[in-house]
Amino acid sequence: MFRRSVSVARRVVAPRLRGTHVWIQPQLLYTQWIKPRSAIRLTEPARRYTTHSSLYLRTHTDLPPQLSTMDAPYPVPGSDGFVTLSFYSFFSLQSIQTTRSHLQAQWEALGIVGRVYVSNEGINAQLSVPFAKIIDLREWLEHSTVFRGRISRFNWALEHSQAFKALHVRVRPLVAAGVEVGLDVLANEPEYVEPKDWGKELDTPDALVLDMRNTYEYRVGRFDNAVCPDVDTFREELDQVRTMCLTRPRDAPILMYCTGGIRCSVAGAVLRGDGLTNVKTLRGGVIAYGQHVRKTQETQESRFRGKNFTFDKRRGEVVTSEILAKCDQCGSECDTFVNCAHTSCNLLFIQCPGCAEKHKKTCGRELCVERAQLSHEERVKQKLPPQWSHRERVRPELVFRDGVAHNPLDN
């Protein structure tokens, strides 16, 4: 029998239980009773993340799982010591401005960089994390009353490096769907298919396989027989997919995939809400499928061909060695996306090493070649307005002629 008190955010009295481990958690804090009359031991991450909010007690039956194994096996970090990962979760998130501020400050302190969106419907995160801080990130999540138990295993990238320059946490919709997508809609989840079972689903007779990514993503990598609507935004794509699917029988098989899964979770929920009953999506998206391919490549052929486009400095990660696209400037086989080195242009296009050297890593416009040679300070001083509409910026076939981008502003 024992009683011991501890002062952290406020005073708590331990229950009269012999030798019981007790979880004491003020939002981002925990400690543990080891045995009667022992001192309370506070871990380093717990000290670091202490906040002043209400405490509560849990018995040993409610202790969290072994944090060090939740995301195992861990990937080999890039040469810069970073690993890249993603996750998303739908749940009711209150006080989103406060949450945003906490994430920005505390994850930045861990050296984490990336892009995070928070809204009243949850969180969507793409991060590069110092390898030594992976466990710290998981501990932070599992010791938070906001995120504890809500973030499943990290979706590890296929190739690792510091893929982002800084950490940006923003309050905005998790996906720009163009329609009201609240938790009531998201509750209509599609059926999730594990990567190991996806090939079997692709062989389903009369299945409509939908690529829910952008056309430029589809250009460098895709599943065979997949349909990618010829539009420029997810909002337009969702509209077209709904029209396409609602012309089919309600129980006709629909298979959806995207980069990491969130766009299909949203689109699948919308379609289920429309009354379609046989909607399935690839769990973890192309990223998770690529991991599966690497584990089974000696015994199982990949049904995805080419490269998985990524929205970070990497611009893509290889799933198979097949090259499906061509350089926008010379037409040689290539699947390396770049942005024009003239930042006011920023045209997204495919460029081979030879054209990168010839055109100084630009789209070839005389203006861009000249300005790309300026120092960063000079470019900032002489910054120009955006040179393209969104559609033109992501559709190089609309602007390239004879290996050079042509802009009416140049005339």
Tab-separated table of C-alpha atoms in Angstrom:
chain	number	residue	atom	x	y	z
A	1	MET	CA	0.000	0.000	0.000
A	2	PHE	CA	1.367	3.408	-0.825
A	3	ARG	CA	0.440	6.962	-1.593
A	4	ARG	CA	2.721	9.407	-3.304
A	5	SER	CA	1.974	12.821	-4.768
A	6	VAL	CA	3.680	14.579	-7.643
A	7	SER	CA	3.554	18.202	-8.728
A	8	VAL	CA	3.730	18.837	-12.471
A	9	ALA	CA	1.019	20.980	-14.015
A	10	ARG	CA	-0.993	20.343	-10.830
A	11	ARG	CA	-0.991	17.864	-7.938
A	12	VAL	CA	-2.033	14.225	-8.448
A	13	VAL	CA	-2.324	11.440	-5.867
A	14	ALA	CA	-1.528	7.914	-6.980
A	15	PRO	CA	-4.097	5.157	-6.275
A	16	ARG	CA	-3.668	2.561	-3.497
A	17	LEU	CA	-2.330	-0.229	-5.696
A	18	ARG	CA	0.783	-2.270	-4.972
A	19	GLY	CA	3.355	-2.395	-7.753
A	20	THR	CA	0.970	-1.088	-10.412
A	21	HIS	CA	2.334	0.962	-13.276
A	22	VAL	CA	0.341	4.176	-13.546
A	23	TRP	CA	0.076	6.428	-16.584
A	24	ILE	CA	-0.040	10.096	-15.608
A	25	GLN	CA	-0.565	12.225	-18.664
A	26	PRO	CA	-1.051	16.009	-18.911
A	27	GLN	CA	-1.569	16.194	-22.676
A	28	LEU	CA	2.092	15.691	-23.658
A	29	LEU	CA	3.536	14.328	-20.409
A	30	TYR	CA	3.884	10.952	-18.803
A	31	THR	CA	5.639	9.376	-15.864
A	32	GLN	CA	5.578	5.947	-14.285
A	33	TRP	CA	5.349	4.367	-10.844
A	34	ILE	CA	7.880	1.551	-10.835
A	35	LYS	CA	7.259	0.003	-7.394
A	36	PRO	CA	5.972	1.109	-3.990
A	37	ARG	CA	7.881	4.015	-2.491
A	38	SER	CA	9.993	4.464	-5.636
A	39	ALA	CA	10.631	7.890	-7.070
A	40	ILE	CA	8.766	9.062	-10.114
A	41	ARG	CA	10.846	8.804	-13.266
A	42	LEU	CA	10.183	11.289	-16.057
A	43	THR	CA	11.576	10.549	-19.527
A	44	GLU	CA	13.489	13.160	-21.500
A	45	PRO	CA	10.763	13.577	-24.158
A	46	ALA	CA	8.193	14.020	-21.392
A	47	ARG	CA	10.241	16.793	-19.804
A	48	ARG	CA	10.634	18.459	-23.153
A	49	TYR	CA	6.946	18.462	-23.994
A	50	THR	CA	5.439	19.374	-20.628
A	51	THR	CA	2.363	21.562	-20.970
A	52	HIS	CA	-0.038	22.996	-18.432
A	53	SER	CA	-3.275	21.121	-18.959
A	54	SER	CA	-5.381	18.715	-16.932
A	55	LEU	CA	-3.917	15.408	-15.765
A	56	TYR	CA	-5.552	12.032	-15.666
A	57	LEU	CA	-4.589	8.562	-14.483
A	58	ARG	CA	-4.570	5.283	-16.360
A	59	THR	CA	-3.877	1.794	-15.066
A	60	HIS	CA	-1.310	-0.489	-16.653
A	61	THR	CA	-3.989	-2.029	-18.864
A	62	ASP	CA	-4.218	1.283	-20.719
A	63	LEU	CA	-0.518	1.872	-21.219
A	64	PRO	CA	0.400	2.694	-24.829
A	65	PRO	CA	2.114	0.078	-27.000
A	66	GLN	CA	5.873	-0.149	-27.297
A	67	LEU	CA	6.561	3.086	-29.123
A	68	SER	CA	9.865	1.860	-30.490
A	69	THR	CA	8.135	-0.859	-32.530
A	70	MET	CA	5.015	0.946	-33.755
A	71	ASP	CA	6.668	2.075	-36.990
A	72	ALA	CA	9.207	-0.732	-37.425
A	73	PRO	CA	10.925	-1.788	-39.545
A	74	TYR	CA	12.628	1.564	-39.890
A	75	PRO	CA	14.099	2.667	-43.232
A	76	VAL	CA	17.732	3.479	-43.890
A	77	PRO	CA	18.080	7.279	-43.749
A	78	GLY	CA	19.394	9.314	-46.640
A	79	SER	CA	22.998	10.483	-46.743
A	80	ASP	CA	21.900	13.662	-44.926
A	81	GLY	CA	20.473	11.663	-42.009
A	82	PHE	CA	16.798	12.330	-42.779
A	83	VAL	CA	13.902	9.979	-43.418
A	84	THR	CA	10.719	11.036	-45.204
A	85	LEU	CA	7.249	9.900	-44.162
A	86	SER	CA	3.593	10.816	-44.357
A	87	PHE	CA	0.375	10.224	-42.455
A	88	TYR	CA	-3.170	11.529	-42.258
A	89	SER	CA	-6.117	11.038	-39.948
A	90	PHE	CA	-9.740	12.152	-39.935
A	91	PHE	CA	-11.183	13.146	-36.561
A	92	SER	CA	-12.812	16.110	-34.852
A	93	LEU	CA	-10.030	18.588	-34.129
A	94	GLN	CA	-10.886	21.564	-31.965
A	95	SER	CA	-8.783	24.673	-31.253
A	96	ILE	CA	-7.013	24.280	-34.553
A	97	GLN	CA	-5.066	27.550	-34.280
A	98	THR	CA	-3.634	26.453	-30.928
A	99	THR	CA	-2.849	23.020	-32.363
A	100	ARG	CA	-1.156	24.615	-35.348
A	101	SER	CA	1.035	26.762	-33.090
A	102	HIS	CA	2.022	23.769	-30.932
A	103	LEU	CA	2.911	21.653	-33.954
A	104	GLN	CA	4.939	24.442	-35.533
A	105	ALA	CA	6.954	25.196	-32.407
A	106	GLN	CA	7.465	21.701	-31.018
A	107	TRP	CA	8.131	19.829	-34.230
A	108	GLU	CA	10.462	22.581	-35.383
A	109	ALA	CA	12.391	22.089	-32.131
A	110	LEU	CA	12.907	18.449	-33.140
A	111	GLY	CA	14.430	19.513	-36.450
A	112	ILE	CA	11.429	18.287	-38.442
A	113	VAL	CA	10.674	19.893	-41.806
A	114	GLY	CA	7.715	19.391	-44.098
A	115	ARG	CA	4.183	20.407	-44.954
A	116	VAL	CA	1.278	19.919	-42.531
A	117	TYR	CA	-2.394	20.828	-42.941
A	118	VAL	CA	-4.777	20.882	-39.988
A	119	SER	CA	-8.512	21.483	-40.038
A	120	ASN	CA	-11.598	20.638	-38.024
A	121	GLU	CA	-11.547	17.283	-39.851
A	122	GLY	CA	-8.047	16.194	-38.773
A	123	ILE	CA	-4.468	16.321	-40.050
A	124	ASN	CA	-2.515	15.627	-43.246
A	125	ALA	CA	1.292	15.609	-42.941
A	126	GLN	CA	4.297	15.028	-45.190
A	127	LEU	CA	7.525	15.257	-43.192
A	128	SER	CA	11.266	14.778	-43.322
A	129	VAL	CA	12.561	13.825	-39.873
A	130	PRO	CA	16.122	13.436	-38.568
A	131	PHE	CA	16.545	9.689	-38.143
A	132	ALA	CA	17.519	10.131	-34.493
A	133	LYS	CA	14.191	11.913	-33.805
A	134	ILE	CA	11.764	9.329	-35.201
A	135	ILE	CA	10.954	7.880	-31.782
A	136	ASP	CA	10.639	11.396	-30.358
A	137	LEU	CA	8.007	12.212	-32.994
A	138	ARG	CA	6.044	9.045	-32.226
A	139	GLU	CA	6.289	9.747	-28.482
A	140	TRP	CA	5.046	13.287	-29.052
A	141	LEU	CA	2.013	11.970	-30.930
A	142	GLU	CA	1.207	9.212	-28.430
A	143	HIS	CA	1.582	11.499	-25.407
A	144	SER	CA	-0.735	14.104	-26.886
A	145	THR	CA	-4.374	14.077	-25.868
A	146	VAL	CA	-5.140	15.407	-29.357
A	147	PHE	CA	-3.326	12.792	-31.449
A	148	ARG	CA	-2.854	9.805	-29.133
A	149	GLY	CA	-4.091	6.636	-30.806
A	150	ARG	CA	-5.143	8.488	-33.963
A	151	ILE	CA	-1.989	8.218	-36.097
A	152	SER	CA	-1.380	4.718	-37.429
A	153	ARG	CA	1.960	3.413	-38.648
A	154	PHE	CA	3.982	5.999	-40.575
A	155	ASN	CA	3.869	5.636	-44.370
A	156	TRP	CA	7.600	5.546	-45.140
A	157	ALA	CA	8.755	7.029	-48.437
A	158	LEU	CA	10.635	4.923	-50.975
A	159	GLU	CA	13.626	7.274	-51.096
A	160	HIS	CA	14.891	9.308	-48.160
A	161	SER	CA	16.454	12.747	-47.801
A	162	GLN	CA	15.560	16.167	-46.435
A	163	ALA	CA	12.787	16.669	-48.961
A	164	PHE	CA	11.622	20.050	-47.581
A	165	LYS	CA	13.472	23.246	-46.714
A	166	ALA	CA	11.444	24.178	-43.623
A	167	LEU	CA	8.380	23.229	-41.586
A	168	HIS	CA	5.080	24.826	-42.597
A	169	VAL	CA	1.966	24.057	-40.548
A	170	ARG	CA	-1.145	25.623	-42.057
A	171	VAL	CA	-4.824	25.749	-41.210
A	172	ARG	CA	-6.574	24.741	-44.413
A	173	PRO	CA	-8.717	21.897	-45.849
A	174	LEU	CA	-6.858	18.598	-45.816
A	175	VAL	CA	-7.752	18.115	-49.495
A	176	ALA	CA	-9.108	20.776	-51.872
A	177	ALA	CA	-12.190	18.804	-52.868
A	178	GLY	CA	-14.386	21.741	-53.852
A	179	VAL	CA	-17.366	20.301	-51.974
A	180	GLU	CA	-18.300	20.197	-48.299
A	181	VAL	CA	-16.437	17.187	-46.904
A	182	GLY	CA	-17.169	17.017	-43.191
A	183	LEU	CA	-16.685	14.093	-40.842
A	184	ASP	CA	-20.217	12.922	-41.605
A	185	VAL	CA	-19.201	12.465	-45.260
A	186	LEU	CA	-15.785	10.998	-44.404
A	187	ALA	CA	-17.498	8.382	-42.223
A	188	ASN	CA	-18.609	6.680	-45.482
A	189	GLU	CA	-15.177	5.113	-45.855
A	190	PRO	CA	-14.321	3.084	-48.947
A	191	GLU	CA	-13.003	-0.441	-48.451
A	192	TYR	CA	-9.224	-0.389	-47.985
A	193	VAL	CA	-7.167	-2.970	-49.873
A	194	GLU	CA	-3.712	-3.927	-48.616
A	195	PRO	CA	-0.864	-3.580	-51.149
A	196	LYS	CA	-0.300	-7.354	-51.188
A	197	ASP	CA	-3.903	-7.898	-52.354
A	198	TRP	CA	-4.075	-5.028	-54.850
A	199	GLY	CA	-2.947	-7.082	-57.846
A	200	LYS	CA	-5.809	-9.511	-57.331
A	201	GLU	CA	-8.280	-6.630	-57.190
A	202	LEU	CA	-6.898	-5.188	-60.438
A	203	ASP	CA	-7.927	-8.441	-62.154
A	204	THR	CA	-11.573	-8.011	-61.113
A	205	PRO	CA	-13.765	-8.210	-64.251
A	206	ASP	CA	-15.312	-4.886	-65.303
A	207	ALA	CA	-13.454	-2.972	-62.579
A	208	LEU	CA	-13.001	0.740	-63.220
A	209	VAL	CA	-9.466	1.636	-62.075
A	210	LEU	CA	-9.191	5.338	-61.268
A	211	ASP	CA	-5.938	7.257	-60.845
A	212	MET	CA	-6.934	10.099	-58.499
A	213	ARG	CA	-3.719	12.042	-59.044
A	214	ASN	CA	-2.865	14.833	-61.472
A	215	THR	CA	-2.198	14.178	-65.145
A	216	TYR	CA	1.485	15.046	-64.730
A	217	GLU	CA	1.802	12.458	-61.956
A	218	TYR	CA	0.148	9.869	-64.189
A	219	ARG	CA	2.551	10.767	-66.967
A	220	VAL	CA	5.638	9.304	-65.230
A	221	GLY	CA	4.084	6.327	-63.423
A	222	ARG	CA	0.809	4.402	-63.274
A	223	PHE	CA	-0.989	1.105	-62.990
A	224	ASP	CA	-1.878	-0.425	-66.342
A	225	ASN	CA	-5.424	0.229	-67.554
A	226	ALA	CA	-5.939	3.033	-65.031
A	227	VAL	CA	-8.024	6.027	-66.054
A	228	CYS	CA	-6.817	9.494	-65.067
A	229	PRO	CA	-9.341	12.263	-65.828
A	230	ASP	CA	-7.843	14.945	-68.076
A	231	VAL	CA	-8.252	17.846	-65.644
A	232	ASP	CA	-5.923	20.114	-63.665
A	233	THR	CA	-7.209	20.112	-60.071
A	234	PHE	CA	-8.529	17.549	-57.611
A	235	ARG	CA	-11.758	19.547	-57.437
A	236	GLU	CA	-12.332	19.088	-61.179
A	237	GLU	CA	-11.250	15.473	-61.004
A	238	LEU	CA	-13.726	14.641	-58.247
A	239	ASP	CA	-16.561	16.188	-60.264
A	240	GLN	CA	-15.646	14.159	-63.333
A	241	VAL	CA	-15.186	10.936	-61.375
A	242	ARG	CA	-18.609	11.307	-59.768
A	243	THR	CA	-20.206	11.822	-63.177
A	244	MET	CA	-18.333	8.843	-64.601
A	245	CYS	CA	-19.169	6.474	-61.751
A	246	LEU	CA	-22.822	7.411	-61.388
A	247	THR	CA	-23.461	6.208	-64.963
A	248	ARG	CA	-22.488	2.676	-63.868
A	249	PRO	CA	-24.516	0.189	-61.803
A	250	ARG	CA	-24.423	1.052	-58.087
A	251	ASP	CA	-22.547	-2.164	-57.260
A	252	ALA	CA	-20.066	-2.005	-60.181
A	253	PRO	CA	-16.457	-2.410	-58.908
A	254	ILE	CA	-14.479	0.832	-58.551
A	255	LEU	CA	-10.772	0.759	-57.644
A	256	MET	CA	-8.989	3.992	-56.716
A	257	TYR	CA	-5.384	4.881	-55.959
A	258	CYS	CA	-3.336	8.023	-55.336
A	259	THR	CA	0.063	8.963	-53.907
A	260	GLY	CA	-0.391	8.322	-50.188
A	261	GLY	CA	-4.082	7.528	-49.812
A	262	ILE	CA	-5.809	10.683	-48.594
A	263	ARG	CA	-7.277	11.811	-51.918
A	264	CYS	CA	-8.828	8.362	-52.379
A	265	SER	CA	-10.151	8.308	-48.817
A	266	VAL	CA	-11.974	11.565	-49.536
A	267	ALA	CA	-13.118	10.649	-53.049
A	268	GLY	CA	-14.153	7.166	-51.954
A	269	ALA	CA	-16.224	8.570	-49.096
A	270	VAL	CA	-17.954	10.993	-51.471
A	271	LEU	CA	-18.782	8.156	-53.890
A	272	ARG	CA	-20.064	5.976	-51.044
A	273	GLY	CA	-22.210	8.912	-49.951
A	274	ASP	CA	-23.588	9.023	-53.511
A	275	GLY	CA	-24.882	5.482	-53.004
A	276	LEU	CA	-22.145	3.476	-54.740
A	277	THR	CA	-21.564	0.261	-52.812
A	278	ASN	CA	-18.420	-1.319	-54.273
A	279	VAL	CA	-15.699	1.306	-53.842
A	280	LYS	CA	-12.202	0.148	-52.901
A	281	THR	CA	-8.941	2.023	-52.515
A	282	LEU	CA	-5.280	1.090	-52.173
A	283	ARG	CA	-4.270	1.527	-48.532
A	284	GLY	CA	-1.265	3.841	-48.278
A	285	GLY	CA	-1.381	4.627	-51.999
A	286	VAL	CA	1.485	4.178	-54.439
A	287	ILE	CA	3.976	4.814	-51.626
A	288	ALA	CA	2.833	1.758	-49.674
A	289	TYR	CA	2.563	-0.315	-52.859
A	290	GLY	CA	6.141	0.643	-53.737
A	291	GLN	CA	7.319	-0.588	-50.339
A	292	HIS	CA	5.519	-3.867	-50.982
A	293	VAL	CA	7.167	-4.173	-54.402
A	294	ARG	CA	10.627	-3.746	-52.925
A	295	LYS	CA	9.976	-6.494	-50.383
A	296	THR	CA	8.603	-8.964	-52.933
A	297	GLN	CA	10.372	-8.018	-56.175
A	298	GLU	CA	12.079	-11.413	-56.435
A	299	THR	CA	8.787	-13.307	-56.334
A	300	GLN	CA	6.144	-10.874	-57.539
A	301	GLU	CA	6.076	-8.523	-60.525
A	302	SER	CA	5.010	-4.928	-59.919
A	303	ARG	CA	1.693	-3.903	-61.425
A	304	PHE	CA	2.742	-0.256	-61.122
A	305	ARG	CA	5.163	0.956	-63.769
A	306	GLY	CA	7.551	3.878	-63.573
A	307	LYS	CA	8.005	6.581	-60.979
A	308	ASN	CA	5.816	7.916	-58.159
A	309	PHE	CA	5.663	11.724	-58.358
A	310	THR	CA	6.211	13.536	-55.047
A	311	PHE	CA	5.334	17.104	-54.036
A	312	ASP	CA	8.737	17.972	-52.571
A	313	LYS	CA	12.330	18.551	-53.617
A	314	ARG	CA	12.716	14.937	-54.779
A	315	ARG	CA	10.001	15.366	-57.456
A	316	GLY	CA	9.608	11.597	-57.559
A	317	GLU	CA	10.764	8.197	-56.347
A	318	VAL	CA	11.413	5.107	-58.441
A	319	VAL	CA	9.024	2.156	-58.176
A	320	THR	CA	10.272	0.312	-61.284
A	321	SER	CA	13.062	1.134	-63.733
A	322	GLU	CA	10.682	1.668	-66.671
A	323	ILE	CA	10.706	5.196	-68.107
A	324	LEU	CA	7.286	6.106	-69.458
A	325	ALA	CA	7.759	9.773	-70.402
A	326	LYS	CA	9.950	11.932	-72.617
A	327	CYS	CA	11.925	15.142	-72.179
A	328	ASP	CA	9.733	18.124	-73.038
A	329	GLN	CA	12.620	19.838	-74.807
A	330	CYS	CA	14.310	17.177	-76.927
A	331	GLY	CA	11.989	14.157	-76.790
A	332	SER	CA	14.501	11.689	-75.339
A	333	GLU	CA	13.394	9.143	-72.751
A	334	CYS	CA	13.245	10.836	-69.362
A	335	ASP	CA	10.997	11.014	-66.299
A	336	THR	CA	12.742	13.686	-64.217
A	337	PHE	CA	10.433	16.568	-63.354
A	338	VAL	CA	12.026	19.965	-62.680
A	339	ASN	CA	10.896	23.538	-62.158
A	340	CYS	CA	12.381	26.243	-64.329
A	341	ALA	CA	15.338	27.796	-62.495
A	342	HIS	CA	13.798	31.233	-63.052
A	343	THR	CA	11.574	31.237	-59.968
A	344	SER	CA	9.044	33.702	-61.392
A	345	CYS	CA	8.508	31.247	-64.244
A	346	ASN	CA	8.568	28.027	-62.175
A	347	LEU	CA	7.219	25.986	-65.096
A	348	LEU	CA	6.906	22.277	-64.195
A	349	PHE	CA	8.272	20.052	-66.964
A	350	ILE	CA	10.416	17.011	-67.724
A	351	GLN	CA	14.041	17.766	-68.562
A	352	CYS	CA	16.915	15.414	-69.403
A	353	PRO	CA	20.496	16.096	-68.204
A	354	GLY	CA	21.577	17.257	-71.665
A	355	CYS	CA	18.830	19.874	-71.922
A	356	ALA	CA	19.430	20.949	-68.329
A	357	GLU	CA	23.022	21.799	-69.294
A	358	LYS	CA	22.074	23.378	-72.610
A	359	HIS	CA	19.321	25.601	-71.192
A	360	LYS	CA	20.913	26.336	-67.787
A	361	LYS	CA	18.171	24.361	-65.984
A	362	THR	CA	15.462	26.590	-67.434
A	363	CYS	CA	12.558	26.175	-69.847
A	364	GLY	CA	14.734	27.751	-72.551
A	365	ARG	CA	13.073	31.171	-72.734
A	366	GLU	CA	15.698	33.876	-73.225
A	367	LEU	CA	14.323	35.779	-70.234
A	368	CYS	CA	14.571	32.716	-68.005
A	369	VAL	CA	18.114	31.843	-69.083
A	370	GLU	CA	19.257	35.399	-68.355
A	371	ARG	CA	17.550	35.727	-64.989
A	372	ALA	CA	18.604	32.272	-63.814
A	373	GLN	CA	22.203	33.505	-63.921
A	374	LEU	CA	21.520	36.344	-61.469
A	375	SER	CA	22.363	36.039	-57.795
A	376	HIS	CA	19.562	35.217	-55.379
A	377	GLU	CA	19.599	38.792	-54.046
A	378	GLU	CA	19.297	40.261	-57.546
A	379	ARG	CA	16.444	37.925	-58.434
A	380	VAL	CA	14.571	38.941	-55.287
A	381	LYS	CA	15.018	42.631	-56.115
A	382	GLN	CA	13.876	42.137	-59.705
A	383	LYS	CA	11.109	39.659	-59.003
A	384	LEU	CA	8.507	39.434	-61.754
A	385	PRO	CA	4.823	38.510	-61.468
A	386	PRO	CA	3.842	34.871	-62.186
A	387	GLN	CA	4.492	34.023	-65.819
A	388	TRP	CA	1.862	31.328	-66.348
A	389	SER	CA	-1.670	30.372	-65.405
A	390	HIS	CA	-1.916	27.257	-63.237
A	391	ARG	CA	-3.029	25.182	-66.214
A	392	GLU	CA	-0.085	26.325	-68.345
A	393	ARG	CA	2.384	25.808	-65.512
A	394	VAL	CA	1.542	22.108	-65.160
A	395	ARG	CA	0.831	21.428	-68.851
A	396	PRO	CA	4.169	21.784	-70.681
A	397	GLU	CA	2.619	20.392	-73.865
A	398	LEU	CA	0.676	23.663	-74.122
A	399	VAL	CA	3.724	25.932	-74.063
A	400	PHE	CA	6.736	24.071	-75.529
A	401	ARG	CA	7.589	24.446	-79.197
A	402	ASP	CA	10.896	23.337	-80.692
A	403	GLY	CA	12.336	22.628	-77.236
A	404	VAL	CA	11.639	26.096	-75.811
A	405	ALA	CA	8.668	27.382	-73.793
A	406	HIS	CA	6.787	30.208	-75.514
A	407	ASN	CA	4.960	32.816	-73.477
A	408	PRO	CA	2.800	35.629	-74.957
A	409	LEU	CA	4.382	37.943	-72.362
A	410	ASP	CA	7.626	37.709	-74.348
A	411	ASN	CA	6.103	39.425	-77.413
